[in-house]
Amino acid sequence: IYGRGAVFGIDPSRGESIGEFGKHLFDVESCQIKISRISADRVLTDRSRSWMLYRDVETGAYLSTFRNPYTNRAVEVPQFRGRVSGTRVEPKGLKYEASFPMESTAFGKPYILKWALLGDMAVARREAFTRWQEPRSKSYRTEMTLDTWSFPIAELDSRSEAHIRNVPSWISETGWMGFLDMGDRPGHMLWRTDSRLFDSAEELPADFVAASRRLLGEEILADVSWNDGD
């Protein structure tokens, strides 16, 4: 699942200047390699590995350092690489296997999507509020996420049992990322990505593949198996 998007900073205390209130900080590019299966009792289980790279808004260059426009200080950009983790969607609710403490309003209740039918198109939507502990800083962060999946309504009738081809979009509202070194400055961050499911890594953009291997290691694009541990 390959995605591209943008990340914005919002500082309500700087409302006297619209340029200080909101800033397009950087762009993001992400990938998730995932395998899924459905058991005889209709429990959907998956295993996945995810990572994300940051890109300069103007040049598109992959970032290892970034000048924070709010503080005018250069900071190191840590490359995000998640461990292999998994989810289980059961009739009674969603369970997420994480290597760090996490709680969410999406857990422990039936996984029911909200729907909008727009002519010959369908949009399925889910909102969630989540709190987790960052593995590096050990501090707790909160996040609101809006996930949507858009596709032709005809796919509901003609779909296979494996997958409905769709365009996923993700919006997230959360606090300042730790590496920005914002201290107690008020404000938050807004993320937006759009994604596409590919059948193999060979369909990924060549520059993204090269940057992923250079920044995160050659093995980053390896397949995920059911035997992978957290």
PDB file of C-alpha atoms in Angstrom:
ATOM      1  CA  ILE A   1       0.000   0.000   0.000  1.00  0.00           C
ATOM      2  CA  TYR A   2       1.846   3.076  -1.294  1.00  0.00           C
ATOM      3  CA  GLY A   3       0.849   6.578  -0.178  1.00  0.00           C
ATOM      4  CA  ARG A   4       1.815  10.203  -0.718  1.00  0.00           C
ATOM      5  CA  GLY A   5       0.716  13.264   1.163  1.00  0.00           C
ATOM      6  CA  ALA A   6       1.476  16.485   2.991  1.00  0.00           C
ATOM      7  CA  VAL A   7       2.027  17.568   6.595  1.00  0.00           C
ATOM      8  CA  PHE A   8       0.997  20.984   7.954  1.00  0.00           C
ATOM      9  CA  GLY A   9       1.711  22.848  11.164  1.00  0.00           C
ATOM     10  CA  ILE A  10      -1.101  24.815  12.843  1.00  0.00           C
ATOM     11  CA  ASP A  11      -0.254  27.419  15.492  1.00  0.00           C
ATOM     12  CA  PRO A  12      -3.409  29.223  16.715  1.00  0.00           C
ATOM     13  CA  SER A  13      -1.371  31.565  18.915  1.00  0.00           C
ATOM     14  CA  ARG A  14       0.090  33.211  15.779  1.00  0.00           C
ATOM     15  CA  GLY A  15      -3.266  34.222  14.356  1.00  0.00           C
ATOM     16  CA  GLU A  16      -2.123  37.773  13.578  1.00  0.00           C
ATOM     17  CA  SER A  17      -0.258  36.383  10.538  1.00  0.00           C
ATOM     18  CA  ILE A  18      -1.904  33.809   8.303  1.00  0.00           C
ATOM     19  CA  GLY A  19       1.570  32.660   7.239  1.00  0.00           C
ATOM     20  CA  GLU A  20       2.455  31.936  10.868  1.00  0.00           C
ATOM     21  CA  PHE A  21      -0.882  30.281  11.648  1.00  0.00           C
ATOM     22  CA  GLY A  22      -0.507  27.468   9.115  1.00  0.00           C
ATOM     23  CA  LYS A  23       2.568  26.119   7.325  1.00  0.00           C
ATOM     24  CA  HIS A  24       3.132  23.323   4.818  1.00  0.00           C
ATOM     25  CA  LEU A  25       6.087  21.742   6.610  1.00  0.00           C
ATOM     26  CA  PHE A  26       7.033  18.781   4.435  1.00  0.00           C
ATOM     27  CA  ASP A  27       5.617  16.035   2.256  1.00  0.00           C
ATOM     28  CA  VAL A  28       5.499  12.342   3.133  1.00  0.00           C
ATOM     29  CA  GLU A  29       5.764   9.100   1.210  1.00  0.00           C
ATOM     30  CA  SER A  30       4.851   5.801   2.838  1.00  0.00           C
ATOM     31  CA  CYS A  31       4.506   2.095   2.217  1.00  0.00           C
ATOM     32  CA  GLN A  32       2.971  -0.854   4.025  1.00  0.00           C
ATOM     33  CA  ILE A  33       3.661  -4.464   3.049  1.00  0.00           C
ATOM     34  CA  LYS A  34       0.782  -6.594   4.301  1.00  0.00           C
ATOM     35  CA  ILE A  35      -0.579 -10.137   4.138  1.00  0.00           C
ATOM     36  CA  SER A  36      -4.123 -11.057   5.207  1.00  0.00           C
ATOM     37  CA  ARG A  37      -6.226 -14.153   5.704  1.00  0.00           C
ATOM     38  CA  ILE A  38      -9.759 -15.001   6.808  1.00  0.00           C
ATOM     39  CA  SER A  39     -10.401 -17.946   9.109  1.00  0.00           C
ATOM     40  CA  ALA A  40     -13.346 -20.328   8.934  1.00  0.00           C
ATOM     41  CA  ASP A  41     -15.083 -18.337  11.696  1.00  0.00           C
ATOM     42  CA  ARG A  42     -14.695 -15.118   9.643  1.00  0.00           C
ATOM     43  CA  VAL A  43     -11.880 -13.539  11.651  1.00  0.00           C
ATOM     44  CA  LEU A  44      -9.658 -11.350   9.456  1.00  0.00           C
ATOM     45  CA  THR A  45      -5.992 -11.375  10.489  1.00  0.00           C
ATOM     46  CA  ASP A  46      -3.099  -9.489   8.945  1.00  0.00           C
ATOM     47  CA  ARG A  47       0.624  -8.935   9.428  1.00  0.00           C
ATOM     48  CA  SER A  48       2.379  -5.849   8.100  1.00  0.00           C
ATOM     49  CA  ARG A  49       5.515  -3.711   8.075  1.00  0.00           C
ATOM     50  CA  SER A  50       5.303   0.051   7.482  1.00  0.00           C
ATOM     51  CA  TRP A  51       7.705   2.896   6.879  1.00  0.00           C
ATOM     52  CA  MET A  52       7.573   6.571   5.965  1.00  0.00           C
ATOM     53  CA  LEU A  53       9.983   9.025   4.345  1.00  0.00           C
ATOM     54  CA  TYR A  54       9.867  12.821   4.454  1.00  0.00           C
ATOM     55  CA  ARG A  55      10.388  15.045   1.390  1.00  0.00           C
ATOM     56  CA  ASP A  56      11.172  18.721   0.885  1.00  0.00           C
ATOM     57  CA  VAL A  57       8.114  20.678  -0.283  1.00  0.00           C
ATOM     58  CA  GLU A  58       9.997  22.707  -2.905  1.00  0.00           C
ATOM     59  CA  THR A  59      12.641  20.319  -4.243  1.00  0.00           C
ATOM     60  CA  GLY A  60      11.169  16.886  -3.460  1.00  0.00           C
ATOM     61  CA  ALA A  61      14.500  15.817  -1.923  1.00  0.00           C
ATOM     62  CA  TYR A  62      14.325  13.155   0.778  1.00  0.00           C
ATOM     63  CA  LEU A  63      15.007  14.795   4.138  1.00  0.00           C
ATOM     64  CA  SER A  64      17.543  13.810   6.762  1.00  0.00           C
ATOM     65  CA  THR A  65      17.597  17.317   8.263  1.00  0.00           C
ATOM     66  CA  PHE A  66      14.905  19.994   8.315  1.00  0.00           C
ATOM     67  CA  ARG A  67      14.848  23.693   9.221  1.00  0.00           C
ATOM     68  CA  ASN A  68      11.801  24.199  11.433  1.00  0.00           C
ATOM     69  CA  PRO A  69      10.168  27.414  10.147  1.00  0.00           C
ATOM     70  CA  TYR A  70       8.549  28.079  13.525  1.00  0.00           C
ATOM     71  CA  THR A  71      11.848  28.058  15.443  1.00  0.00           C
ATOM     72  CA  ASN A  72      14.296  28.648  12.554  1.00  0.00           C
ATOM     73  CA  ARG A  73      16.430  25.808  13.926  1.00  0.00           C
ATOM     74  CA  ALA A  74      17.768  22.866  11.925  1.00  0.00           C
ATOM     75  CA  VAL A  75      16.710  19.503  13.338  1.00  0.00           C
ATOM     76  CA  GLU A  76      17.564  15.915  12.473  1.00  0.00           C
ATOM     77  CA  VAL A  77      14.741  14.000  10.781  1.00  0.00           C
ATOM     78  CA  PRO A  78      14.465  10.430  12.128  1.00  0.00           C
ATOM     79  CA  GLN A  79      13.371   7.934   9.489  1.00  0.00           C
ATOM     80  CA  PHE A  80      10.236   6.061  10.573  1.00  0.00           C
ATOM     81  CA  ARG A  81      10.313   2.297  10.306  1.00  0.00           C
ATOM     82  CA  GLY A  82       7.690   0.293  12.161  1.00  0.00           C
ATOM     83  CA  ARG A  83       8.164  -3.243  13.395  1.00  0.00           C
ATOM     84  CA  VAL A  84       6.150  -6.095  11.950  1.00  0.00           C
ATOM     85  CA  SER A  85       2.766  -5.894  13.673  1.00  0.00           C
ATOM     86  CA  GLY A  86      -0.730  -7.203  13.107  1.00  0.00           C
ATOM     87  CA  THR A  87      -4.463  -6.691  13.506  1.00  0.00           C
ATOM     88  CA  ARG A  88      -7.413  -8.999  14.067  1.00  0.00           C
ATOM     89  CA  VAL A  89     -10.911  -7.967  13.003  1.00  0.00           C
ATOM     90  CA  GLU A  90     -13.376 -10.140  14.911  1.00  0.00           C
ATOM     91  CA  PRO A  91     -17.178  -9.864  15.093  1.00  0.00           C
ATOM     92  CA  LYS A  92     -16.782  -8.314  18.553  1.00  0.00           C
ATOM     93  CA  GLY A  93     -14.171  -5.780  17.503  1.00  0.00           C
ATOM     94  CA  LEU A  94     -10.727  -4.812  16.274  1.00  0.00           C
ATOM     95  CA  LYS A  95      -7.515  -5.839  18.037  1.00  0.00           C
ATOM     96  CA  TYR A  96      -4.116  -4.367  17.223  1.00  0.00           C
ATOM     97  CA  GLU A  97      -0.832  -6.074  18.084  1.00  0.00           C
ATOM     98  CA  ALA A  98       1.624  -3.316  19.010  1.00  0.00           C
ATOM     99  CA  SER A  99       5.034  -3.407  20.663  1.00  0.00           C
ATOM    100  CA  PHE A 100       4.143  -0.345  22.778  1.00  0.00           C
ATOM    101  CA  PRO A 101       1.116   0.706  24.906  1.00  0.00           C
ATOM    102  CA  MET A 102      -1.854   1.835  22.797  1.00  0.00           C
ATOM    103  CA  GLU A 103      -5.553   2.458  23.297  1.00  0.00           C
ATOM    104  CA  SER A 104      -8.158   3.555  20.759  1.00  0.00           C
ATOM    105  CA  THR A 105     -11.880   4.166  20.381  1.00  0.00           C
ATOM    106  CA  ALA A 106     -11.692   1.741  17.422  1.00  0.00           C
ATOM    107  CA  PHE A 107     -10.822  -1.183  19.713  1.00  0.00           C
ATOM    108  CA  GLY A 108     -13.203  -3.514  21.497  1.00  0.00           C
ATOM    109  CA  LYS A 109     -16.358  -2.894  19.465  1.00  0.00           C
ATOM    110  CA  PRO A 110     -17.766  -4.102  16.126  1.00  0.00           C
ATOM    111  CA  TYR A 111     -15.880  -2.721  13.122  1.00  0.00           C
ATOM    112  CA  ILE A 112     -18.723  -0.774  11.483  1.00  0.00           C
ATOM    113  CA  LEU A 113     -17.975   1.735   8.733  1.00  0.00           C
ATOM    114  CA  LYS A 114     -19.999   4.851   7.898  1.00  0.00           C
ATOM    115  CA  TRP A 115     -21.155   5.119   4.297  1.00  0.00           C
ATOM    116  CA  ALA A 116     -21.891   7.841   1.752  1.00  0.00           C
ATOM    117  CA  LEU A 117     -23.299   6.851  -1.666  1.00  0.00           C
ATOM    118  CA  LEU A 118     -22.461   9.536  -4.228  1.00  0.00           C
ATOM    119  CA  GLY A 119     -24.041   8.674  -7.559  1.00  0.00           C
ATOM    120  CA  ASP A 120     -22.099   5.696  -8.887  1.00  0.00           C
ATOM    121  CA  MET A 121     -19.383   6.069  -6.250  1.00  0.00           C
ATOM    122  CA  ALA A 122     -19.234   4.863  -2.651  1.00  0.00           C
ATOM    123  CA  VAL A 123     -17.202   6.260   0.228  1.00  0.00           C
ATOM    124  CA  ALA A 124     -16.697   4.243   3.417  1.00  0.00           C
ATOM    125  CA  ARG A 125     -15.388   6.126   6.457  1.00  0.00           C
ATOM    126  CA  ARG A 126     -14.050   5.450   9.924  1.00  0.00           C
ATOM    127  CA  GLU A 127     -13.048   7.859  12.719  1.00  0.00           C
ATOM    128  CA  ALA A 128     -10.851   6.941  15.659  1.00  0.00           C
ATOM    129  CA  PHE A 129      -9.219   8.641  18.647  1.00  0.00           C
ATOM    130  CA  THR A 130      -6.014   6.976  19.770  1.00  0.00           C
ATOM    131  CA  ARG A 131      -3.407   7.336  22.504  1.00  0.00           C
ATOM    132  CA  TRP A 132      -0.052   5.577  22.472  1.00  0.00           C
ATOM    133  CA  GLN A 133       3.391   5.708  24.050  1.00  0.00           C
ATOM    134  CA  GLU A 134       6.270   6.633  21.770  1.00  0.00           C
ATOM    135  CA  PRO A 135       8.949   3.915  21.954  1.00  0.00           C
ATOM    136  CA  ARG A 136      11.822   6.436  21.778  1.00  0.00           C
ATOM    137  CA  SER A 137      10.713   9.235  24.098  1.00  0.00           C
ATOM    138  CA  LYS A 138       8.361   7.135  26.280  1.00  0.00           C
ATOM    139  CA  SER A 139       5.939  10.081  26.222  1.00  0.00           C
ATOM    140  CA  TYR A 140       2.247   9.652  25.422  1.00  0.00           C
ATOM    141  CA  ARG A 141       0.708  11.115  22.269  1.00  0.00           C
ATOM    142  CA  THR A 142      -2.900  11.451  21.154  1.00  0.00           C
ATOM    143  CA  GLU A 143      -4.266  11.401  17.628  1.00  0.00           C
ATOM    144  CA  MET A 144      -7.545  11.688  15.751  1.00  0.00           C
ATOM    145  CA  THR A 145      -7.637   9.812  12.442  1.00  0.00           C
ATOM    146  CA  LEU A 146     -10.161   9.890   9.602  1.00  0.00           C
ATOM    147  CA  ASP A 147      -9.856   6.971   7.169  1.00  0.00           C
ATOM    148  CA  THR A 148     -11.869   6.833   3.934  1.00  0.00           C
ATOM    149  CA  TRP A 149     -12.051   4.298   1.103  1.00  0.00           C
ATOM    150  CA  SER A 150     -13.551   5.395  -2.250  1.00  0.00           C
ATOM    151  CA  PHE A 151     -14.608   3.061  -5.068  1.00  0.00           C
ATOM    152  CA  PRO A 152     -17.361   2.480  -7.676  1.00  0.00           C
ATOM    153  CA  ILE A 153     -20.599   1.141  -6.140  1.00  0.00           C
ATOM    154  CA  ALA A 154     -20.598  -1.621  -8.775  1.00  0.00           C
ATOM    155  CA  GLU A 155     -17.630  -3.162  -6.951  1.00  0.00           C
ATOM    156  CA  LEU A 156     -19.948  -4.101  -4.087  1.00  0.00           C
ATOM    157  CA  ASP A 157     -21.735  -6.549  -6.382  1.00  0.00           C
ATOM    158  CA  SER A 158     -18.813  -7.796  -8.469  1.00  0.00           C
ATOM    159  CA  ARG A 159     -16.052  -7.903  -5.845  1.00  0.00           C
ATOM    160  CA  SER A 160     -14.033 -10.977  -5.079  1.00  0.00           C
ATOM    161  CA  GLU A 161     -13.792 -12.164  -1.502  1.00  0.00           C
ATOM    162  CA  ALA A 162     -10.209 -10.958  -1.350  1.00  0.00           C
ATOM    163  CA  HIS A 163     -10.331  -7.239  -2.059  1.00  0.00           C
ATOM    164  CA  ILE A 164     -12.305  -4.266  -3.384  1.00  0.00           C
ATOM    165  CA  ARG A 165      -9.974  -2.025  -5.385  1.00  0.00           C
ATOM    166  CA  ASN A 166     -10.257   1.445  -3.907  1.00  0.00           C
ATOM    167  CA  VAL A 167      -8.468   4.720  -3.178  1.00  0.00           C
ATOM    168  CA  PRO A 168      -7.738   5.018   0.579  1.00  0.00           C
ATOM    169  CA  SER A 169      -7.285   8.457   2.124  1.00  0.00           C
ATOM    170  CA  TRP A 170      -6.044   9.217   5.626  1.00  0.00           C
ATOM    171  CA  ILE A 171      -6.258  12.411   7.679  1.00  0.00           C
ATOM    172  CA  SER A 172      -4.625  12.736  11.088  1.00  0.00           C
ATOM    173  CA  GLU A 173      -4.627  15.488  13.706  1.00  0.00           C
ATOM    174  CA  THR A 174      -1.950  15.161  16.376  1.00  0.00           C
ATOM    175  CA  GLY A 175       0.528  17.134  18.475  1.00  0.00           C
ATOM    176  CA  TRP A 176       3.923  18.384  17.356  1.00  0.00           C
ATOM    177  CA  MET A 177       6.359  15.630  16.394  1.00  0.00           C
ATOM    178  CA  GLY A 178       9.149  15.311  18.933  1.00  0.00           C
ATOM    179  CA  PHE A 179      11.990  15.904  16.479  1.00  0.00           C
ATOM    180  CA  LEU A 180      10.654  19.408  15.688  1.00  0.00           C
ATOM    181  CA  ASP A 181      11.701  20.447  19.209  1.00  0.00           C
ATOM    182  CA  MET A 182       8.683  22.711  19.737  1.00  0.00           C
ATOM    183  CA  GLY A 183       8.757  22.558  23.537  1.00  0.00           C
ATOM    184  CA  ASP A 184       5.540  23.919  25.076  1.00  0.00           C
ATOM    185  CA  ARG A 185       4.593  25.951  22.004  1.00  0.00           C
ATOM    186  CA  PRO A 186       0.837  25.597  21.384  1.00  0.00           C
ATOM    187  CA  GLY A 187      -0.390  24.036  18.179  1.00  0.00           C
ATOM    188  CA  HIS A 188      -0.782  20.767  16.371  1.00  0.00           C
ATOM    189  CA  MET A 189      -0.097  18.992  13.087  1.00  0.00           C
ATOM    190  CA  LEU A 190      -2.430  17.973  10.269  1.00  0.00           C
ATOM    191  CA  TRP A 191      -1.548  15.040   7.990  1.00  0.00           C
ATOM    192  CA  ARG A 192      -3.203  13.968   4.729  1.00  0.00           C
ATOM    193  CA  THR A 193      -2.252  11.054   2.457  1.00  0.00           C
ATOM    194  CA  ASP A 194      -3.839   9.239  -0.478  1.00  0.00           C
ATOM    195  CA  SER A 195      -2.847   5.670  -1.263  1.00  0.00           C
ATOM    196  CA  ARG A 196      -2.959   2.863  -3.782  1.00  0.00           C
ATOM    197  CA  LEU A 197      -2.655  -0.896  -3.404  1.00  0.00           C
ATOM    198  CA  PHE A 198      -0.046  -2.492  -5.662  1.00  0.00           C
ATOM    199  CA  ASP A 199       0.402  -6.217  -6.251  1.00  0.00           C
ATOM    200  CA  SER A 200       4.192  -6.120  -5.889  1.00  0.00           C
ATOM    201  CA  ALA A 201       7.083  -3.849  -4.954  1.00  0.00           C
ATOM    202  CA  GLU A 202       8.041  -3.687  -8.630  1.00  0.00           C
ATOM    203  CA  GLU A 203       5.154  -1.239  -9.146  1.00  0.00           C
ATOM    204  CA  LEU A 204       6.509   1.257  -6.605  1.00  0.00           C
ATOM    205  CA  PRO A 205       8.194   4.459  -7.866  1.00  0.00           C
ATOM    206  CA  ALA A 206      11.895   3.838  -8.508  1.00  0.00           C
ATOM    207  CA  ASP A 207      13.050   6.924  -6.562  1.00  0.00           C
ATOM    208  CA  PHE A 208      11.048   5.861  -3.503  1.00  0.00           C
ATOM    209  CA  VAL A 209      12.482   2.342  -3.645  1.00  0.00           C
ATOM    210  CA  ALA A 210      16.046   3.672  -3.936  1.00  0.00           C
ATOM    211  CA  ALA A 211      15.568   6.154  -1.071  1.00  0.00           C
ATOM    212  CA  SER A 212      13.941   3.508   1.144  1.00  0.00           C
ATOM    213  CA  ARG A 213      16.873   1.138   0.680  1.00  0.00           C
ATOM    214  CA  ARG A 214      19.436   3.901   1.161  1.00  0.00           C
ATOM    215  CA  LEU A 215      17.866   5.329   4.322  1.00  0.00           C
ATOM    216  CA  LEU A 216      16.420   2.198   5.928  1.00  0.00           C
ATOM    217  CA  GLY A 217      18.405  -0.733   4.545  1.00  0.00           C
ATOM    218  CA  GLU A 218      18.188  -3.150   1.638  1.00  0.00           C
ATOM    219  CA  GLU A 219      15.871  -5.503   3.528  1.00  0.00           C
ATOM    220  CA  ILE A 220      13.082  -2.919   3.952  1.00  0.00           C
ATOM    221  CA  LEU A 221      11.215  -4.262   0.890  1.00  0.00           C
ATOM    222  CA  ALA A 222      11.370  -7.910   1.983  1.00  0.00           C
ATOM    223  CA  ASP A 223       8.106  -9.826   2.093  1.00  0.00           C
ATOM    224  CA  VAL A 224       6.235 -10.199   5.362  1.00  0.00           C
ATOM    225  CA  SER A 225       5.446 -13.720   6.577  1.00  0.00           C
ATOM    226  CA  TRP A 226       3.149 -15.147   9.222  1.00  0.00           C
ATOM    227  CA  ASN A 227       6.247 -16.173  11.234  1.00  0.00           C
ATOM    228  CA  ASP A 228       7.577 -12.620  11.623  1.00  0.00           C
ATOM    229  CA  GLY A 229       7.698 -11.512  15.234  1.00  0.00           C
ATOM    230  CA  ASP A 230       7.004  -8.052  16.681  1.00  0.00           C
TER     231      ASP A 230
END
